[in-house]
Short mmCIF file of C-alpha atoms and ligand atoms in Angstrom, two decimals:
data_model
loop_
_atom_site.label_atom_id
_atom_site.label_comp_id
_atom_site.label_asym_id
_atom_site.label_seq_id
_atom_site.Cartn_x
_atom_site.Cartn_y
_atom_site.Cartn_z
CA MET A 277 -23.01 -2.39 2.00
CA ARG A 278 -21.28 -4.58 -0.59
CA VAL A 279 -17.67 -3.73 -1.40
CA LEU A 280 -15.42 -5.14 -4.11
CA VAL A 281 -11.77 -4.89 -3.06
CA THR A 282 -9.07 -5.49 -5.68
CA GLY A 283 -5.75 -6.63 -4.22
CA SER A 284 -7.64 -8.13 -1.27
CA ALA A 285 -4.98 -10.82 -0.71
CA GLY A 286 -2.16 -8.27 -0.43
CA PHE A 287 -0.73 -6.47 2.57
CA ILE A 288 -2.95 -3.38 2.67
CA GLY A 289 -5.92 -5.02 0.91
CA SER A 290 -6.18 -7.62 3.66
CA ALA A 291 -6.20 -4.90 6.35
CA VAL A 292 -8.93 -3.09 4.39
CA VAL A 293 -10.98 -6.30 4.27
CA ARG A 294 -10.65 -6.68 8.05
CA ARG A 295 -11.73 -3.05 8.54
CA LEU A 296 -14.74 -3.46 6.23
CA LYS A 297 -15.82 -6.69 7.92
CA ALA A 298 -15.61 -4.97 11.32
CA ALA A 299 -18.04 -2.38 9.93
CA GLY A 300 -20.45 -5.14 8.85
CA ALA A 301 -19.86 -4.95 5.08
CA VAL A 302 -20.14 -7.82 2.63
CA VAL A 303 -16.72 -8.00 0.98
CA VAL A 304 -15.85 -9.51 -2.37
CA GLY A 305 -12.12 -9.87 -2.98
CA TYR A 306 -10.69 -9.65 -6.49
CA ASP A 307 -7.09 -10.79 -6.75
CA LYS A 308 -4.81 -12.58 -9.19
CA LEU A 309 -2.83 -14.05 -6.28
CA THR A 310 0.58 -13.08 -7.64
CA TYR A 311 3.74 -13.77 -5.61
CA ALA A 312 2.53 -10.91 -3.32
CA GLY A 313 -1.00 -12.25 -2.86
CA VAL A 314 -0.18 -14.21 0.28
CA ALA A 315 -2.27 -12.50 2.96
CA GLU A 316 -5.39 -14.57 2.35
CA ALA A 317 -5.34 -15.84 5.95
CA GLY A 318 -5.76 -12.25 7.12
CA SER A 319 -8.38 -11.39 4.51
CA PRO A 320 -11.78 -12.74 5.60
CA VAL A 321 -13.67 -12.07 2.35
CA ASP A 322 -17.18 -13.36 1.73
CA ALA A 323 -16.18 -14.34 -1.81
CA LEU A 324 -12.94 -14.24 -3.77
CA VAL A 325 -12.72 -13.73 -7.52
CA LYS A 326 -9.35 -15.04 -8.64
CA ALA A 327 -8.67 -12.95 -11.73
CA ASP A 328 -6.43 -10.35 -13.34
CA ILE A 329 -7.56 -6.72 -13.14
CA ALA A 330 -6.39 -6.34 -16.75
CA ASP A 331 -8.93 -8.95 -17.93
CA PRO A 332 -11.99 -6.96 -19.10
CA ALA A 333 -14.37 -9.94 -19.20
CA ALA A 334 -13.43 -11.04 -15.68
CA ALA A 335 -13.76 -7.50 -14.29
CA GLU A 336 -17.16 -7.04 -15.91
CA ALA A 337 -18.41 -10.42 -14.72
CA ALA A 338 -17.27 -9.77 -11.14
CA LEU A 339 -19.16 -6.48 -10.99
CA GLN A 340 -22.32 -7.90 -12.58
CA THR A 341 -22.31 -11.00 -10.40
CA HIS A 342 -21.51 -9.38 -7.07
CA GLN A 343 -23.27 -5.99 -7.53
CA PRO A 344 -21.00 -3.90 -5.25
CA ASP A 345 -21.99 -0.49 -3.88
CA LEU A 346 -18.33 0.51 -3.67
CA VAL A 347 -15.12 -0.52 -5.44
CA MET A 348 -11.81 -0.10 -3.64
CA HIS A 349 -8.96 -0.54 -6.09
CA LEU A 350 -5.70 -1.62 -4.45
CA ALA A 351 -4.39 -4.34 -6.79
CA ALA A 352 -0.98 -3.33 -8.09
CA GLU A 353 2.61 -4.30 -8.43
CA SER A 354 3.96 -2.49 -5.39
CA HIS A 355 7.72 -2.93 -4.98
CA VAL A 356 10.00 -0.16 -6.30
CA ASP A 357 13.04 -2.47 -6.50
CA ARG A 358 11.15 -4.99 -8.66
CA SER A 359 10.03 -2.12 -10.93
CA ILE A 360 13.69 -1.33 -11.58
CA ASP A 361 14.48 -4.94 -12.55
CA GLY A 362 11.32 -5.51 -14.58
CA PRO A 363 9.06 -2.54 -15.33
CA ALA A 364 6.81 -4.28 -17.90
CA VAL A 365 4.45 -5.89 -15.40
CA PHE A 366 4.10 -2.55 -13.59
CA ILE A 367 2.92 -0.91 -16.81
CA GLN A 368 0.56 -3.81 -17.51
CA THR A 369 -1.01 -4.12 -14.05
CA ASN A 370 -0.85 -0.61 -12.64
CA ILE A 371 -1.74 1.29 -15.83
CA VAL A 372 -3.56 -1.10 -18.17
CA GLY A 373 -5.18 -2.95 -15.26
CA SER A 374 -6.43 0.30 -13.71
CA TYR A 375 -7.79 1.39 -17.09
CA VAL A 376 -9.68 -1.90 -17.45
CA MET A 377 -11.15 -1.57 -13.92
CA LEU A 378 -12.21 2.02 -14.64
CA GLU A 379 -13.93 1.04 -17.89
CA ALA A 380 -15.70 -1.88 -16.24
CA ALA A 381 -16.74 0.25 -13.26
CA ALA A 382 -18.03 3.07 -15.47
CA ARG A 383 -20.13 0.66 -17.53
CA TYR A 384 -21.49 -1.02 -14.41
CA TRP A 385 -22.21 2.33 -12.72
CA ARG A 386 -24.16 3.62 -15.76
CA GLY A 387 -26.39 0.54 -15.57
CA LEU A 388 -27.34 1.02 -11.90
CA ASP A 389 -30.67 2.49 -10.83
CA GLU A 390 -30.75 6.13 -9.68
CA THR A 391 -30.36 5.44 -5.91
CA ARG A 392 -27.46 3.03 -6.33
CA ARG A 393 -25.79 5.26 -8.93
CA ARG A 394 -25.74 8.10 -6.41
CA ARG A 395 -24.23 5.87 -3.73
CA PHE A 396 -21.55 4.26 -5.90
CA ARG A 397 -17.84 5.18 -5.48
CA PHE A 398 -14.65 4.04 -7.19
CA HIS A 399 -11.79 4.53 -4.75
CA HIS A 400 -8.25 4.46 -6.11
CA ILE A 401 -5.55 3.74 -3.55
CA SER A 402 -2.24 5.37 -4.42
CA THR A 403 1.08 6.42 -3.00
CA ASP A 404 2.89 9.60 -1.95
CA GLU A 405 5.71 8.54 -4.29
CA VAL A 406 3.84 10.15 -7.23
CA TYR A 407 4.92 13.54 -5.85
CA GLY A 408 8.63 12.84 -6.33
CA SER A 409 11.37 13.58 -3.84
CA LEU A 410 11.67 16.28 -1.16
CA GLY A 411 14.80 17.93 0.24
CA GLN A 412 15.36 18.36 4.00
CA THR A 413 12.18 20.44 4.44
CA GLY A 414 8.59 20.68 3.19
CA GLN A 415 5.67 18.26 2.93
CA PHE A 416 3.50 16.91 0.09
CA THR A 417 0.01 18.44 -0.05
CA GLU A 418 -2.82 17.46 -2.38
CA GLN A 419 -1.69 20.36 -4.62
CA THR A 420 1.93 19.22 -4.97
CA PRO A 421 2.66 18.68 -8.69
CA TYR A 422 3.32 15.12 -9.80
CA ASP A 423 7.01 14.30 -10.33
CA PRO A 424 7.45 10.50 -10.18
CA ARG A 425 10.99 9.14 -10.51
CA SER A 426 10.80 5.32 -10.50
CA PRO A 427 8.96 2.95 -12.86
CA TYR A 428 6.69 2.09 -9.90
CA SER A 429 5.80 5.67 -8.99
CA ALA A 430 5.41 6.64 -12.66
CA SER A 431 2.94 3.78 -13.15
CA LYS A 432 0.97 4.86 -10.06
CA ALA A 433 0.98 8.48 -11.25
CA ALA A 434 -0.38 7.31 -14.60
CA SER A 435 -3.21 5.41 -12.92
CA ASP A 436 -4.02 8.46 -10.75
CA HIS A 437 -4.32 10.52 -13.94
CA LEU A 438 -6.60 7.91 -15.54
CA VAL A 439 -8.86 7.96 -12.48
CA ARG A 440 -9.09 11.76 -12.64
CA ALA A 441 -9.86 11.52 -16.38
CA TRP A 442 -12.69 8.99 -15.83
CA SER A 443 -14.13 11.29 -13.19
CA GLU A 444 -13.97 14.49 -15.28
CA THR A 445 -14.79 12.97 -18.67
CA TYR A 446 -17.30 10.24 -17.86
CA GLY A 447 -18.63 11.47 -14.52
CA LEU A 448 -17.57 8.32 -12.63
CA PRO A 449 -17.86 9.13 -8.90
CA VAL A 450 -14.29 8.62 -7.70
CA VAL A 451 -12.29 9.32 -4.55
CA MET A 452 -8.50 9.04 -4.36
CA THR A 453 -5.93 8.68 -1.61
CA ASN A 454 -2.14 9.01 -1.64
CA CYS A 455 -0.47 7.42 1.35
CA SER A 456 3.01 7.21 2.80
CA ASN A 457 4.93 3.99 3.60
CA ASN A 458 2.91 1.39 5.49
CA TYR A 459 4.12 -1.34 7.84
CA GLY A 460 2.41 -4.00 9.97
CA PRO A 461 1.13 -7.60 9.86
CA TYR A 462 1.19 -9.55 6.57
CA HIS A 463 3.79 -7.23 5.00
CA PHE A 464 5.58 -9.21 2.28
CA PRO A 465 9.19 -9.66 3.47
CA GLU A 466 10.81 -7.91 0.52
CA LYS A 467 10.07 -4.44 1.99
CA LEU A 468 12.45 -2.74 4.44
CA ILE A 469 10.71 -3.35 7.78
CA PRO A 470 9.70 -7.04 7.47
CA LEU A 471 12.92 -7.93 5.63
CA THR A 472 14.97 -6.38 8.41
CA ILE A 473 12.94 -8.10 11.14
CA LEU A 474 13.39 -11.53 9.55
CA ASN A 475 17.06 -11.08 8.68
CA ALA A 476 17.69 -9.86 12.23
CA LEU A 477 15.87 -12.87 13.68
CA GLU A 478 18.02 -15.17 11.54
CA ALA A 479 21.22 -13.22 12.38
CA LYS A 480 21.74 -12.38 8.69
CA SER A 481 23.24 -9.11 7.51
CA LEU A 482 20.89 -6.10 7.51
CA PRO A 483 21.49 -4.21 4.26
CA VAL A 484 20.93 -0.44 4.34
CA TYR A 485 20.95 1.41 0.99
CA GLY A 486 23.58 4.14 0.59
CA ASP A 487 24.33 5.87 3.89
CA GLY A 488 20.85 5.21 5.30
CA SER A 489 19.88 8.90 5.34
CA ASN A 490 16.83 8.60 3.05
CA VAL A 491 13.66 9.56 4.90
CA ARG A 492 10.21 7.96 4.77
CA ASP A 493 7.03 8.74 6.70
CA TRP A 494 5.71 5.52 8.29
CA LEU A 495 2.06 4.62 8.92
CA PHE A 496 0.73 1.52 10.69
CA VAL A 497 -1.34 -0.39 8.13
CA GLU A 498 -4.49 -0.55 10.27
CA ASP A 499 -4.50 3.24 10.50
CA HIS A 500 -4.28 3.36 6.71
CA ALA A 501 -7.17 0.90 6.38
CA ASP A 502 -9.27 3.12 8.65
CA ALA A 503 -8.39 6.23 6.60
CA LEU A 504 -9.50 4.38 3.45
CA TYR A 505 -12.74 3.37 5.12
CA GLN A 506 -13.46 6.99 6.10
CA VAL A 507 -12.70 8.26 2.59
CA VAL A 508 -14.72 5.64 0.70
CA THR A 509 -17.76 6.10 2.95
CA ARG A 510 -17.60 9.85 3.68
CA GLY A 511 -15.08 11.47 1.29
CA ARG A 512 -16.22 14.10 -1.17
CA ILE A 513 -16.67 12.91 -4.75
CA GLY A 514 -13.78 13.81 -7.06
CA GLU A 515 -11.48 14.68 -4.15
CA LYS A 516 -8.10 13.29 -3.25
CA TYR A 517 -6.78 12.95 0.29
CA ASN A 518 -3.20 12.57 1.49
CA VAL A 519 -2.70 10.02 4.28
CA GLY A 520 0.42 9.91 6.46
CA GLY A 521 1.76 8.81 9.81
CA ASP A 522 3.54 11.88 11.26
CA ALA A 523 6.50 9.53 11.69
CA GLU A 524 9.46 10.57 9.58
CA ARG A 525 12.48 8.35 10.09
CA THR A 526 15.70 7.78 8.16
CA ASN A 527 16.14 4.24 6.90
CA LEU A 528 19.05 3.84 9.30
CA GLN A 529 16.87 4.94 12.25
CA VAL A 530 14.25 2.37 11.21
CA VAL A 531 16.78 -0.46 11.04
CA GLN A 532 18.36 0.54 14.36
CA ALA A 533 14.92 0.74 16.01
CA ILE A 534 14.13 -2.80 14.80
CA CYS A 535 17.46 -4.07 16.18
CA ASP A 536 16.93 -2.44 19.57
CA THR A 537 13.27 -3.51 19.92
CA LEU A 538 14.05 -7.08 18.92
CA ASP A 539 17.03 -7.17 21.31
CA GLU A 540 14.61 -6.24 24.07
CA MET A 541 11.84 -8.66 23.06
CA GLN A 542 14.05 -11.61 22.14
CA PRO A 543 17.69 -11.05 23.12
CA ASP A 544 20.43 -12.51 20.93
CA PRO A 545 23.18 -14.19 23.02
CA ALA A 546 25.70 -13.04 20.38
CA GLY A 547 25.02 -9.38 21.25
CA SER A 548 23.27 -6.31 19.87
CA ARG A 549 21.78 -6.89 16.44
CA ARG A 550 23.13 -3.52 15.34
CA ARG A 551 26.32 -5.48 14.61
CA LEU A 552 24.51 -6.98 11.58
CA ILE A 553 23.94 -3.61 9.83
CA THR A 554 25.83 -3.32 6.51
CA PHE A 555 25.76 -0.44 4.06
CA VAL A 556 25.23 -1.50 0.43
CA SER A 557 25.19 0.38 -2.89
CA ASP A 558 22.23 2.72 -3.14
CA ARG A 559 19.00 2.05 -5.06
CA PRO A 560 19.30 3.72 -8.49
CA GLY A 561 17.29 6.97 -8.50
CA HIS A 562 16.58 6.63 -4.76
CA ASP A 563 14.15 9.42 -3.73
CA PHE A 564 15.68 11.28 -0.79
CA ARG A 565 12.68 12.14 1.34
CA TYR A 566 8.88 11.81 1.46
CA ALA A 567 6.73 13.66 4.00
CA ILE A 568 2.97 14.01 4.05
CA ASP A 569 0.69 16.86 5.07
CA HIS A 570 -2.53 15.02 6.02
CA SER A 571 -4.38 18.08 7.33
CA LYS A 572 -7.15 17.78 4.71
CA ILE A 573 -8.36 14.32 5.77
CA THR A 574 -7.98 15.34 9.43
CA ARG A 575 -10.01 18.52 8.91
CA GLU A 576 -12.73 17.04 6.70
CA LEU A 577 -13.09 13.51 8.05
CA GLY A 578 -11.52 13.66 11.51
CA TRP A 579 -8.97 10.96 10.67
CA ARG A 580 -5.48 11.02 12.16
CA PRO A 581 -2.90 8.30 12.82
CA SER A 582 -3.60 6.55 16.13
CA VAL A 583 -0.59 4.22 16.44
CA GLY A 584 2.83 5.81 17.02
CA PHE A 585 5.88 4.41 15.24
CA GLU A 586 7.51 2.76 18.27
CA GLU A 587 4.21 1.14 19.33
CA GLY A 588 3.45 0.02 15.77
CA LEU A 589 6.92 -1.44 15.36
CA ARG A 590 6.52 -3.44 18.56
CA LEU A 591 3.12 -4.78 17.40
CA THR A 592 4.62 -5.66 14.04
CA ILE A 593 7.64 -7.46 15.47
CA GLN A 594 5.38 -9.39 17.84
CA TRP A 595 3.21 -10.41 14.88
CA TYR A 596 6.24 -11.77 13.01
CA LEU A 597 7.39 -13.63 16.13
CA ASP A 598 3.92 -15.18 16.44
CA ASN A 599 3.50 -16.04 12.76
CA ARG A 600 6.69 -17.84 11.85
CA ALA A 601 4.84 -20.42 9.71
CA TRP A 602 3.48 -17.66 7.45
CA TRP A 603 6.82 -16.07 6.68
CA SER A 604 8.93 -19.26 6.69
CA ALA A 605 6.84 -20.57 3.79
CA ILE A 606 7.58 -17.36 1.85
CA ARG A 607 11.29 -17.32 2.73
CA ASP A 608 11.66 -21.01 1.77
CA GLY A 609 9.59 -20.58 -1.39
CA VAL A 610 9.00 -17.46 -3.47
CA TYR A 611 11.46 -15.00 -1.90
CA ALA A 612 14.46 -15.69 0.32
CA GLY A 613 15.58 -12.08 0.79
CA GLU A 614 18.07 -11.61 -2.06
CA ARG A 615 18.97 -8.09 -3.28
CA LEU A 616 16.51 -6.70 -5.87
CA GLY A 617 16.64 -3.57 -8.01
CA ALA A 618 20.38 -3.04 -8.16
CA ARG A 619 20.23 -2.78 -11.96
CA ALA A 620 21.37 0.68 -13.03
CA GLU A 621 21.45 0.83 -16.80
P1 LIG B 55 0.98 -5.91 -2.19
O1 LIG B 55 2.05 -6.09 -3.21
O2 LIG B 55 1.17 -6.46 -0.81
O3 LIG B 55 -0.38 -6.56 -2.73
C1 LIG B 55 -0.84 -6.36 -4.03
C2 LIG B 55 -1.99 -7.33 -4.30
O4 LIG B 55 -2.46 -7.11 -5.63
C3 LIG B 55 -1.60 -8.80 -4.19
O5 LIG B 55 -2.57 -9.51 -3.46
C4 LIG B 55 -1.54 -9.26 -5.64
O6 LIG B 55 -1.85 -10.64 -5.79
C5 LIG B 55 -2.58 -8.37 -6.29
N1 LIG B 55 -2.34 -8.17 -7.73
C6 LIG B 55 -1.17 -7.81 -8.33
N2 LIG B 55 -1.33 -7.76 -9.65
C7 LIG B 55 -2.63 -8.08 -9.90
C8 LIG B 55 -3.39 -8.19 -11.09
N3 LIG B 55 -2.86 -7.98 -12.30
N4 LIG B 55 -4.70 -8.51 -10.98
C9 LIG B 55 -5.27 -8.75 -9.77
N5 LIG B 55 -4.58 -8.69 -8.62
C10 LIG B 55 -3.28 -8.35 -8.68
O7 LIG B 55 0.69 -4.36 -2.16
P2 LIG B 55 0.23 -3.42 -0.94
O8 LIG B 55 1.43 -2.97 -0.22
O9 LIG B 55 -0.87 -4.08 -0.21
O10 LIG B 55 -0.33 -2.16 -1.73
C11 LIG B 55 -1.71 -2.07 -2.10
C12 LIG B 55 -1.95 -0.77 -2.84
O11 LIG B 55 -1.60 0.32 -2.00
C13 LIG B 55 -1.12 -0.62 -4.11
O12 LIG B 55 -1.93 -0.01 -5.08
C14 LIG B 55 0.01 0.31 -3.70
O13 LIG B 55 0.47 1.07 -4.80
C15 LIG B 55 -0.67 1.18 -2.66
N6 LIG B 55 0.20 1.75 -1.62
C16 LIG B 55 1.08 0.95 -0.93
C17 LIG B 55 1.85 1.51 0.09
C18 LIG B 55 2.78 0.65 0.92
O14 LIG B 55 3.52 1.17 1.75
N7 LIG B 55 2.77 -0.67 0.78
C19 LIG B 55 1.76 2.88 0.38
C20 LIG B 55 0.86 3.66 -0.36
C21 LIG B 55 0.09 3.08 -1.35
#
């Protein structure tokens, strides 16, 4: 099995590469290596194409040269706060780039022989944020209407629609997944969990947006990678599957859990790290709550989350304690932890 993974040097892409290698696949990475493409050490690809997904000639050449049986499309701009400050690159990569990959994949797929055509899949990896924001109750199902609110989620919703269109109009055999918030090793330290871990380790203030009551459903990244593996190998053509962690937490609960776990694992002589928590102005348009109903993937493919939130958090914190060189280089170079996405025009 030969798999082309776009975004292979990113947080989730690298976990997908590890999962595919464990299953014996030959994996070709395709990644532009943007500021976020820093998980190469955790991404043991057999070959890496360093290119932009929005470059039609590069996409076509990668498919023709490496002849994949499956394409897993994860490359994207992924940070909501950055999409508020600068939406243009989100439109270019997430929408135009996905369109270019779909066109290249459809052309490649049409040229395959009958057996390989039947086996081929284009898997688009997306987010639960396309469904908008929930109140105190309810869960997103695969039937929930799209209602994206941020430039990031709108760009992912657009790419989901393009994937559906290429399936219905051109017959491209696609599968799609929409997943909740991930956390784990190699998470770029601009996102809530790794940023909080590192700031807490350095005794810096721990900013919480608004009053900290916004709720996310958290999934350990290796569980997500396994869900993606199950869907790309056994999912039904044309279907979408929601993936979630059964672990709803408010942002404040997440930050407090990090403080308490870190206090236990590496005590701070100055006292409980909860003292570092500070409430800052909210993210503009901050979705209140996301929650996922993953009963379809559980029923059809037998997948369910295997790592609970407290266990996953401990594994994640341990990974950051053990991999200081990886994150120090990022903190000293491309991103030191400054506030992003406060622009509200
Ligand atoms: P990430 O930001 O860590 O990694 C993205 C990768 O894509 C990087 O390696 C980057 O170099 C690459 N990339 C960006 N623009 C590119 C371009 N134009 N051409 C080629 N490569 C490019 O993101 P992630 O958290 O690993 O997310 C991966 C996918 O999963 C995204 O599509 C995201 O929308 C989706 N997703 C993420 C989460 C989450 O919690 N992180 C949840 C659900 C879905």
